[in-house]
């Protein structure tokens, strides 16, 4: 029972994890990206369409990354080059994502593909309790583990990461050090968006191997909130994403068990939890020790 | 000595303004060269030209005899020209190590962490500085942050260091330390451009002094050819220094009393901690301390801008601890804020409007719910005359005025209702000598009319000159009072670093 629940937790948490990591990369460079929801949809549809056409899941993931990368470039161009309003641009990106995927997705609604399959890691998958949940999963989930570590390593152990964090905190200082602020920011927004796209692709290639209109169902917004909850750290993002995954998994379980509580109420749980988390983490931020990049949102 | 850098006929204009008209001077290797000039004389623009932020319109730069052209800060850094900015270019959330690391050139993508730490540690020890590599920068004093900036440049093997008013944030002891480091660097053959308003320091450290005035370099003097008076005269012209008399002995009547005041900041740290102070009628009380030791919180607590956690503030016996800014103004406390452009004025409003920001509700300036434009205009004309404000065209936003004139606007407004107490936070910071003298005169004149002033400053010379008593603040606590007529600078310096006098 616990094993099954944990397994469902990881599977429900992974798309949110990718999206949160992508958003963290954006915000570390000082750019708020509220287009996460739209980017996830773009990633989901392009990933699905590419796999449907080519039969290759790997190509699907690449297509998801590339499409979201391209959409992220729009946001980067507006926020970095034109110094436009990041909030407006991000919201527009979400609207754009919802609209454009609904339009182009009509052709592939109802079609199916063979999604990602599970591959057990030898030995580790035999571990009690956590073995099945963490080491008997598909490649994308293993990739997400790697990404969590890679992002931490990138930010704290490489020069590029240090430079990117400096830009997010104090672009003038970065400039005085001879760092090319705009170029870094642009790339951070585009690449971060690409990872968000992979999160979307997880939905259409692994969770439910098909395209459904608006299938991200607010997960992008949860990711935006999780960035704050995770205080811009990739490891805490992993924890946060699985927390939400766990709540989603549980409410599904409750529904399956046929409790007397309305299914609508249960489906609300992850979103209610988002609000609670936001309130708590904002209070904590006010108390001090803010991890927020100093220059977040400033053009 | 060969010239390291030579500037000839540098000119730089911005739309409508000639920032630099004609600047020529040269810096030799192993020289400490001071740039002296009033605000608006073009020092900052000139530094921005040297560091590659701006390209000059005409004129040429020669580095070791080669003509050079900087199109970005990278170019000047590549030649070894580095600058310690007045506003430090540090990332507060990063550690000391990371802040230095970011400035280093040619670090591989995966940097050898341990090796670099050792290298930085060596430089720190070479100059016997006191820095912990893993401390986040926001926990450090301003003085320590300045060391980081300096180390950044040293690690980069800069050959020309530009220091923009480095001593403004230091205690006398720290200044001595800085000067000894600069002397060592000079012996190593490095060249230093030093910018300061403090004549005593200029005299102490400079090999040569170049004076800038209205965008022109008017002269360069060798050591031995100048004294304080000569420099001041050359810089501003002697006729412009207004005369004023230090006020008469003040009375014993207490107009403002602070009892055990505590203020916590956003991070939950104590800005003010059990702080007590008494201010007498007609007194000019100086608050000496290194920037960031609670001065700002003190000023804001007195003027009702921050919430006080505990303790009391009594103005003429009335408790105003919990009052808002408007009420403390009504209670007769005027405020010259630290950041004059952000808090002191509304930059986009006109001069007339800025002058009535605090009393626009009075009968004088309104007809019912409408403004009384003619009274407002008349008020402005009076103030412009009385405070010698160089106003621009009528109706233009006040942000276009120079720093000194903006300060005059603030002072004119704050003093217009004859306040009992003036809280002045760094009122002369960044002002040229002429404007600073004017501020001193206004405060001294006020004192002779019975106004009491709390003068918060980091310039000891200024406090010595104008204050009746000096209170020293350290980490939000009152360390003690000294009498400027018989206390030595060293004594105050020690108190500024927290040593309680025996």
PDB file of N, CA, C and O in Angstrom, chain A residues 153-166 169-170 172-180 285-290, chain B residues 53 73-74 77 85 88-94 98-99 101-111 113 152 156 266-268:
ATOM      1  N   UNK A 153      24.793  21.489  -8.760  1.00  0.00           N
ATOM      2  CA  UNK A 153      26.214  21.517  -9.090  1.00  0.00           C
ATOM      3  C   UNK A 153      26.538  22.726  -9.961  1.00  0.00           C
ATOM      4  O   UNK A 153      27.499  23.446  -9.737  1.00  0.00           O
ATOM      5  N   UNK A 154      25.664  22.954 -10.932  1.00  0.00           N
ATOM      6  CA  UNK A 154      25.858  24.083 -11.845  1.00  0.00           C
ATOM      7  C   UNK A 154      25.894  25.399 -11.073  1.00  0.00           C
ATOM      8  O   UNK A 154      26.797  26.217 -11.248  1.00  0.00           O
ATOM      9  N   UNK A 155      24.933  25.585 -10.181  1.00  0.00           N
ATOM     10  CA  UNK A 155      24.841  26.876  -9.490  1.00  0.00           C
ATOM     11  C   UNK A 155      25.962  27.073  -8.477  1.00  0.00           C
ATOM     12  O   UNK A 155      26.430  28.180  -8.279  1.00  0.00           O
ATOM     13  N   UNK A 156      26.359  25.996  -7.801  1.00  0.00           N
ATOM     14  CA  UNK A 156      27.277  26.192  -6.681  1.00  0.00           C
ATOM     15  C   UNK A 156      28.708  25.731  -6.934  1.00  0.00           C
ATOM     16  O   UNK A 156      29.579  25.988  -6.131  1.00  0.00           O
ATOM     17  N   UNK A 157      28.932  25.016  -8.043  1.00  0.00           N
ATOM     18  CA  UNK A 157      30.279  24.523  -8.250  1.00  0.00           C
ATOM     19  C   UNK A 157      30.879  24.915  -9.590  1.00  0.00           C
ATOM     20  O   UNK A 157      31.986  24.530  -9.896  1.00  0.00           O
ATOM     21  N   UNK A 158      30.147  25.658 -10.415  1.00  0.00           N
ATOM     22  CA  UNK A 158      30.741  26.073 -11.680  1.00  0.00           C
ATOM     23  C   UNK A 158      30.764  27.584 -11.763  1.00  0.00           C
ATOM     24  O   UNK A 158      29.989  28.267 -11.102  1.00  0.00           O
ATOM     25  N   UNK A 159      31.647  28.062 -12.586  1.00  0.00           N
ATOM     26  CA  UNK A 159      31.784  29.503 -12.740  1.00  0.00           C
ATOM     27  C   UNK A 159      30.520  30.101 -13.359  1.00  0.00           C
ATOM     28  O   UNK A 159      30.039  31.142 -12.937  1.00  0.00           O
ATOM     29  N   UNK A 160      29.976  29.382 -14.387  1.00  0.00           N
ATOM     30  CA  UNK A 160      28.770  29.904 -15.024  1.00  0.00           C
ATOM     31  C   UNK A 160      27.638  30.076 -14.016  1.00  0.00           C
ATOM     32  O   UNK A 160      26.907  31.055 -14.028  1.00  0.00           O
ATOM     33  N   UNK A 161      27.522  29.086 -13.149  1.00  0.00           N
ATOM     34  CA  UNK A 161      26.453  29.141 -12.159  1.00  0.00           C
ATOM     35  C   UNK A 161      26.629  30.328 -11.231  1.00  0.00           C
ATOM     36  O   UNK A 161      25.673  31.048 -10.934  1.00  0.00           O
ATOM     37  N   UNK A 162      27.857  30.514 -10.795  1.00  0.00           N
ATOM     38  CA  UNK A 162      28.143  31.644  -9.910  1.00  0.00           C
ATOM     39  C   UNK A 162      27.815  32.956 -10.617  1.00  0.00           C
ATOM     40  O   UNK A 162      27.207  33.865 -10.049  1.00  0.00           O
ATOM     41  N   UNK A 163      28.201  33.013 -11.897  1.00  0.00           N
ATOM     42  CA  UNK A 163      27.943  34.246 -12.644  1.00  0.00           C
ATOM     43  C   UNK A 163      26.440  34.481 -12.800  1.00  0.00           C
ATOM     44  O   UNK A 163      25.953  35.597 -12.653  1.00  0.00           O
ATOM     45  N   UNK A 164      25.730  33.398 -13.038  1.00  0.00           N
ATOM     46  CA  UNK A 164      24.277  33.522 -13.204  1.00  0.00           C
ATOM     47  C   UNK A 164      23.622  33.978 -11.905  1.00  0.00           C
ATOM     48  O   UNK A 164      22.751  34.848 -11.898  1.00  0.00           O
ATOM     49  N   UNK A 165      24.058  33.417 -10.780  1.00  0.00           N
ATOM     50  CA  UNK A 165      23.491  33.840  -9.497  1.00  0.00           C
ATOM     51  C   UNK A 165      23.809  35.302  -9.225  1.00  0.00           C
ATOM     52  O   UNK A 165      22.990  36.047  -8.696  1.00  0.00           O
ATOM     53  N   UNK A 166      25.024  35.702  -9.609  1.00  0.00           N
ATOM     54  CA  UNK A 166      25.397  37.103  -9.411  1.00  0.00           C
ATOM     55  C   UNK A 166      24.484  38.026 -10.212  1.00  0.00           C
ATOM     56  O   UNK A 166      24.057  39.064  -9.742  1.00  0.00           O
ATOM     57  N   UNK A 169      21.240  38.434  -8.497  1.00  0.00           N
ATOM     58  CA  UNK A 169      21.296  39.207  -7.256  1.00  0.00           C
ATOM     59  C   UNK A 169      21.586  40.676  -7.532  1.00  0.00           C
ATOM     60  O   UNK A 169      21.003  41.554  -6.916  1.00  0.00           O
ATOM     61  N   UNK A 170      22.532  40.925  -8.405  1.00  0.00           N
ATOM     62  CA  UNK A 170      23.011  42.292  -8.584  1.00  0.00           C
ATOM     63  C   UNK A 170      23.633  42.446  -9.977  1.00  0.00           C
ATOM     64  O   UNK A 170      24.828  42.292 -10.149  1.00  0.00           O
ATOM     65  N   UNK A 172      24.263  44.953 -11.784  1.00  0.00           N
ATOM     66  CA  UNK A 172      25.274  46.003 -11.957  1.00  0.00           C
ATOM     67  C   UNK A 172      26.641  45.477 -11.551  1.00  0.00           C
ATOM     68  O   UNK A 172      27.640  45.737 -12.209  1.00  0.00           O
ATOM     69  N   UNK A 173      26.672  44.702 -10.453  1.00  0.00           N
ATOM     70  CA  UNK A 173      27.940  44.128 -10.008  1.00  0.00           C
ATOM     71  C   UNK A 173      28.460  43.155 -11.049  1.00  0.00           C
ATOM     72  O   UNK A 173      29.653  43.119 -11.348  1.00  0.00           O
ATOM     73  N   UNK A 174      27.557  42.363 -11.606  1.00  0.00           N
ATOM     74  CA  UNK A 174      27.959  41.398 -12.616  1.00  0.00           C
ATOM     75  C   UNK A 174      28.552  42.120 -13.817  1.00  0.00           C
ATOM     76  O   UNK A 174      29.578  41.725 -14.357  1.00  0.00           O
ATOM     77  N   UNK A 175      27.896  43.194 -14.200  1.00  0.00           N
ATOM     78  CA  UNK A 175      28.356  43.972 -15.337  1.00  0.00           C
ATOM     79  C   UNK A 175      29.754  44.520 -15.071  1.00  0.00           C
ATOM     80  O   UNK A 175      30.637  44.456 -15.928  1.00  0.00           O
ATOM     81  N   UNK A 176      29.945  45.037 -13.855  1.00  0.00           N
ATOM     82  CA  UNK A 176      31.247  45.606 -13.505  1.00  0.00           C
ATOM     83  C   UNK A 176      32.333  44.540 -13.508  1.00  0.00           C
ATOM     84  O   UNK A 176      33.506  44.841 -13.655  1.00  0.00           O
ATOM     85  N   UNK A 177      31.939  43.271 -13.303  1.00  0.00           N
ATOM     86  CA  UNK A 177      32.917  42.176 -13.345  1.00  0.00           C
ATOM     87  C   UNK A 177      33.172  41.730 -14.772  1.00  0.00           C
ATOM     88  O   UNK A 177      33.901  40.765 -14.992  1.00  0.00           O
ATOM     89  N   UNK A 178      32.524  42.367 -15.704  1.00  0.00           N
ATOM     90  CA  UNK A 178      32.742  41.989 -17.092  1.00  0.00           C
ATOM     91  C   UNK A 178      31.918  40.798 -17.551  1.00  0.00           C
ATOM     92  O   UNK A 178      32.277  40.128 -18.502  1.00  0.00           O
ATOM     93  N   UNK A 179      30.803  40.530 -16.864  1.00  0.00           N
ATOM     94  CA  UNK A 179      29.931  39.432 -17.281  1.00  0.00           C
ATOM     95  C   UNK A 179      28.904  39.980 -18.264  1.00  0.00           C
ATOM     96  O   UNK A 179      28.376  41.074 -18.058  1.00  0.00           O
ATOM     97  N   UNK A 180      28.618  39.200 -19.311  1.00  0.00           N
ATOM     98  CA  UNK A 180      27.644  39.673 -20.285  1.00  0.00           C
ATOM     99  C   UNK A 180      26.241  39.325 -19.815  1.00  0.00           C
ATOM    100  O   UNK A 180      25.700  38.256 -20.092  1.00  0.00           O
ATOM    101  N   UNK A 285       9.522  34.175   4.686  1.00  0.00           N
ATOM    102  CA  UNK A 285      10.382  35.125   3.981  1.00  0.00           C
ATOM    103  C   UNK A 285      10.444  36.443   4.727  1.00  0.00           C
ATOM    104  O   UNK A 285      11.491  37.054   4.860  1.00  0.00           O
ATOM    105  N   UNK A 286       9.278  36.875   5.239  1.00  0.00           N
ATOM    106  CA  UNK A 286       9.257  38.156   5.933  1.00  0.00           C
ATOM    107  C   UNK A 286      10.071  38.090   7.209  1.00  0.00           C
ATOM    108  O   UNK A 286      10.680  39.065   7.616  1.00  0.00           O
ATOM    109  N   UNK A 287      10.053  36.918   7.839  1.00  0.00           N
ATOM    110  CA  UNK A 287      10.794  36.776   9.093  1.00  0.00           C
ATOM    111  C   UNK A 287      12.276  37.026   8.911  1.00  0.00           C
ATOM    112  O   UNK A 287      12.983  37.356   9.834  1.00  0.00           O
ATOM    113  N   UNK A 288      12.766  36.824   7.702  1.00  0.00           N
ATOM    114  CA  UNK A 288      14.180  37.081   7.464  1.00  0.00           C
ATOM    115  C   UNK A 288      14.813  35.966   6.670  1.00  0.00           C
ATOM    116  O   UNK A 288      14.131  35.062   6.211  1.00  0.00           O
ATOM    117  N   UNK A 289      16.116  36.048   6.506  1.00  0.00           N
ATOM    118  CA  UNK A 289      16.877  35.030   5.808  1.00  0.00           C
ATOM    119  C   UNK A 289      16.263  34.697   4.452  1.00  0.00           C
ATOM    120  O   UNK A 289      16.094  33.562   4.091  1.00  0.00           O
ATOM    121  N   UNK A 290      15.891  35.750   3.715  1.00  0.00           N
ATOM    122  CA  UNK A 290      15.297  35.528   2.408  1.00  0.00           C
ATOM    123  C   UNK A 290      16.336  34.947   1.452  1.00  0.00           C
ATOM    124  O   UNK A 290      17.467  35.372   1.412  1.00  0.00           O
TER     125      UNK A 290
ATOM    126  N   UNK B  53      32.817  52.615 -18.934  1.00  0.00           N
ATOM    127  CA  UNK B  53      31.355  52.646 -18.961  1.00  0.00           C
ATOM    128  C   UNK B  53      30.862  53.626 -20.033  1.00  0.00           C
ATOM    129  O   UNK B  53      29.846  53.405 -20.669  1.00  0.00           O
ATOM    130  N   UNK B  73      33.484  47.947 -19.771  1.00  0.00           N
ATOM    131  CA  UNK B  73      34.355  47.760 -18.610  1.00  0.00           C
ATOM    132  C   UNK B  73      35.359  46.630 -18.808  1.00  0.00           C
ATOM    133  O   UNK B  73      36.444  46.645 -18.242  1.00  0.00           O
ATOM    134  N   UNK B  74      35.005  45.656 -19.641  1.00  0.00           N
ATOM    135  CA  UNK B  74      35.916  44.547 -19.891  1.00  0.00           C
ATOM    136  C   UNK B  74      37.256  45.026 -20.447  1.00  0.00           C
ATOM    137  O   UNK B  74      38.307  44.545 -20.065  1.00  0.00           O
ATOM    138  N   UNK B  77      39.403  46.653 -17.768  1.00  0.00           N
ATOM    139  CA  UNK B  77      39.854  45.615 -16.833  1.00  0.00           C
ATOM    140  C   UNK B  77      40.994  44.811 -17.437  1.00  0.00           C
ATOM    141  O   UNK B  77      41.955  44.463 -16.762  1.00  0.00           O
ATOM    142  N   UNK B  85      34.119  51.189  -6.431  1.00  0.00           N
ATOM    143  CA  UNK B  85      33.047  52.165  -6.578  1.00  0.00           C
ATOM    144  C   UNK B  85      32.588  52.649  -5.213  1.00  0.00           C
ATOM    145  O   UNK B  85      32.716  51.957  -4.209  1.00  0.00           O
ATOM    146  N   UNK B  88      29.342  49.873  -3.509  1.00  0.00           N
ATOM    147  CA  UNK B  88      30.102  48.664  -3.812  1.00  0.00           C
ATOM    148  C   UNK B  88      29.343  47.765  -4.763  1.00  0.00           C
ATOM    149  O   UNK B  88      28.133  47.649  -4.707  1.00  0.00           O
ATOM    150  N   UNK B  89      30.098  47.117  -5.610  1.00  0.00           N
ATOM    151  CA  UNK B  89      29.524  46.178  -6.559  1.00  0.00           C
ATOM    152  C   UNK B  89      29.641  44.780  -5.977  1.00  0.00           C
ATOM    153  O   UNK B  89      30.325  43.929  -6.515  1.00  0.00           O
ATOM    154  N   UNK B  90      28.995  44.566  -4.847  1.00  0.00           N
ATOM    155  CA  UNK B  90      29.070  43.260  -4.211  1.00  0.00           C
ATOM    156  C   UNK B  90      27.697  42.627  -4.199  1.00  0.00           C
ATOM    157  O   UNK B  90      26.686  43.312  -4.249  1.00  0.00           O
ATOM    158  N   UNK B  91      27.682  41.315  -4.121  1.00  0.00           N
ATOM    159  CA  UNK B  91      26.419  40.607  -4.035  1.00  0.00           C
ATOM    160  C   UNK B  91      26.209  40.231  -2.575  1.00  0.00           C
ATOM    161  O   UNK B  91      26.938  39.415  -2.019  1.00  0.00           O
ATOM    162  N   UNK B  92      25.235  40.845  -1.959  1.00  0.00           N
ATOM    163  CA  UNK B  92      25.061  40.727  -0.511  1.00  0.00           C
ATOM    164  C   UNK B  92      24.818  39.292  -0.063  1.00  0.00           C
ATOM    165  O   UNK B  92      25.258  38.881   1.001  1.00  0.00           O
ATOM    166  N   UNK B  93      24.129  38.516  -0.895  1.00  0.00           N
ATOM    167  CA  UNK B  93      23.765  37.168  -0.471  1.00  0.00           C
ATOM    168  C   UNK B  93      24.914  36.175  -0.646  1.00  0.00           C
ATOM    169  O   UNK B  93      24.887  35.085  -0.104  1.00  0.00           O
ATOM    170  N   UNK B  94      25.915  36.563  -1.412  1.00  0.00           N
ATOM    171  CA  UNK B  94      27.025  35.642  -1.651  1.00  0.00           C
ATOM    172  C   UNK B  94      28.069  35.759  -0.541  1.00  0.00           C
ATOM    173  O   UNK B  94      28.161  36.779   0.138  1.00  0.00           O
ATOM    174  N   UNK B  98      32.802  33.823  -2.795  1.00  0.00           N
ATOM    175  CA  UNK B  98      32.115  33.888  -4.086  1.00  0.00           C
ATOM    176  C   UNK B  98      32.235  35.270  -4.720  1.00  0.00           C
ATOM    177  O   UNK B  98      32.370  35.405  -5.934  1.00  0.00           O
ATOM    178  N   UNK B  99      32.190  36.288  -3.865  1.00  0.00           N
ATOM    179  CA  UNK B  99      32.298  37.637  -4.399  1.00  0.00           C
ATOM    180  C   UNK B  99      33.660  37.908  -5.014  1.00  0.00           C
ATOM    181  O   UNK B  99      33.762  38.634  -5.996  1.00  0.00           O
ATOM    182  N   UNK B 101      35.664  35.457  -6.125  1.00  0.00           N
ATOM    183  CA  UNK B 101      35.761  34.503  -7.232  1.00  0.00           C
ATOM    184  C   UNK B 101      35.186  35.062  -8.524  1.00  0.00           C
ATOM    185  O   UNK B 101      35.765  34.949  -9.598  1.00  0.00           O
ATOM    186  N   UNK B 102      34.028  35.704  -8.388  1.00  0.00           N
ATOM    187  CA  UNK B 102      33.315  36.171  -9.580  1.00  0.00           C
ATOM    188  C   UNK B 102      34.145  37.190 -10.333  1.00  0.00           C
ATOM    189  O   UNK B 102      34.012  37.354 -11.538  1.00  0.00           O
ATOM    190  N   UNK B 103      35.029  37.870  -9.596  1.00  0.00           N
ATOM    191  CA  UNK B 103      35.792  38.934 -10.231  1.00  0.00           C
ATOM    192  C   UNK B 103      37.040  38.407 -10.922  1.00  0.00           C
ATOM    193  O   UNK B 103      37.659  39.101 -11.704  1.00  0.00           O
ATOM    194  N   UNK B 104      37.408  37.175 -10.613  1.00  0.00           N
ATOM    195  CA  UNK B 104      38.654  36.662 -11.180  1.00  0.00           C
ATOM    196  C   UNK B 104      38.472  36.318 -12.642  1.00  0.00           C
ATOM    197  O   UNK B 104      37.406  35.889 -13.067  1.00  0.00           O
ATOM    198  N   UNK B 105      39.534  36.521 -13.394  1.00  0.00           N
ATOM    199  CA  UNK B 105      39.479  36.245 -14.824  1.00  0.00           C
ATOM    200  C   UNK B 105      40.059  34.867 -15.106  1.00  0.00           C
ATOM    201  O   UNK B 105      40.892  34.374 -14.369  1.00  0.00           O
ATOM    202  N   UNK B 106      39.578  34.280 -16.175  1.00  0.00           N
ATOM    203  CA  UNK B 106      40.174  33.051 -16.658  1.00  0.00           C
ATOM    204  C   UNK B 106      40.072  31.878 -15.702  1.00  0.00           C
ATOM    205  O   UNK B 106      40.946  31.029 -15.642  1.00  0.00           O
ATOM    206  N   UNK B 107      38.999  31.852 -14.932  1.00  0.00           N
ATOM    207  CA  UNK B 107      38.761  30.706 -14.067  1.00  0.00           C
ATOM    208  C   UNK B 107      38.100  29.631 -14.908  1.00  0.00           C
ATOM    209  O   UNK B 107      37.136  29.918 -15.623  1.00  0.00           O
ATOM    210  N   UNK B 108      38.584  28.400 -14.845  1.00  0.00           N
ATOM    211  CA  UNK B 108      37.922  27.370 -15.637  1.00  0.00           C
ATOM    212  C   UNK B 108      36.493  27.144 -15.155  1.00  0.00           C
ATOM    213  O   UNK B 108      36.140  27.509 -14.033  1.00  0.00           O
ATOM    214  N   UNK B 109      35.707  26.555 -16.035  1.00  0.00           N
ATOM    215  CA  UNK B 109      34.296  26.340 -15.734  1.00  0.00           C
ATOM    216  C   UNK B 109      34.118  25.568 -14.433  1.00  0.00           C
ATOM    217  O   UNK B 109      33.306  25.907 -13.592  1.00  0.00           O
ATOM    218  N   UNK B 110      34.900  24.512 -14.285  1.00  0.00           N
ATOM    219  CA  UNK B 110      34.890  23.792 -13.012  1.00  0.00           C
ATOM    220  C   UNK B 110      36.127  24.249 -12.258  1.00  0.00           C
ATOM    221  O   UNK B 110      37.230  23.813 -12.544  1.00  0.00           O
ATOM    222  N   UNK B 111      35.922  25.153 -11.321  1.00  0.00           N
ATOM    223  CA  UNK B 111      37.093  25.787 -10.745  1.00  0.00           C
ATOM    224  C   UNK B 111      37.705  24.955  -9.620  1.00  0.00           C
ATOM    225  O   UNK B 111      36.999  24.263  -8.898  1.00  0.00           O
ATOM    226  N   UNK B 113      38.436  24.644  -6.380  1.00  0.00           N
ATOM    227  CA  UNK B 113      37.944  25.385  -5.226  1.00  0.00           C
ATOM    228  C   UNK B 113      39.015  25.621  -4.168  1.00  0.00           C
ATOM    229  O   UNK B 113      39.269  26.743  -3.752  1.00  0.00           O
ATOM    230  N   UNK B 152      39.508  42.102  -4.656  1.00  0.00           N
ATOM    231  CA  UNK B 152      39.111  41.719  -6.003  1.00  0.00           C
ATOM    232  C   UNK B 152      40.080  42.312  -7.020  1.00  0.00           C
ATOM    233  O   UNK B 152      40.542  41.620  -7.932  1.00  0.00           O
ATOM    234  N   UNK B 156      43.264  40.500  -9.312  1.00  0.00           N
ATOM    235  CA  UNK B 156      43.218  40.592 -10.758  1.00  0.00           C
ATOM    236  C   UNK B 156      44.467  41.247 -11.314  1.00  0.00           C
ATOM    237  O   UNK B 156      44.534  41.563 -12.491  1.00  0.00           O
ATOM    238  N   UNK B 266      14.388  44.270   9.229  1.00  0.00           N
ATOM    239  CA  UNK B 266      13.666  43.202   8.513  1.00  0.00           C
ATOM    240  C   UNK B 266      14.259  41.824   8.784  1.00  0.00           C
ATOM    241  O   UNK B 266      13.580  40.824   8.702  1.00  0.00           O
ATOM    242  N   UNK B 267      15.530  41.801   9.029  1.00  0.00           N
ATOM    243  CA  UNK B 267      16.160  40.504   9.239  1.00  0.00           C
ATOM    244  C   UNK B 267      16.036  40.053  10.684  1.00  0.00           C
ATOM    245  O   UNK B 267      16.567  39.019  11.073  1.00  0.00           O
ATOM    246  N   UNK B 268      15.385  40.867  11.510  1.00  0.00           N
ATOM    247  CA  UNK B 268      15.205  40.500  12.902  1.00  0.00           C
ATOM    248  C   UNK B 268      16.389  40.848  13.777  1.00  0.00           C
ATOM    249  O   UNK B 268      16.416  40.524  14.954  1.00  0.00           O
TER     250      UNK B 268
END
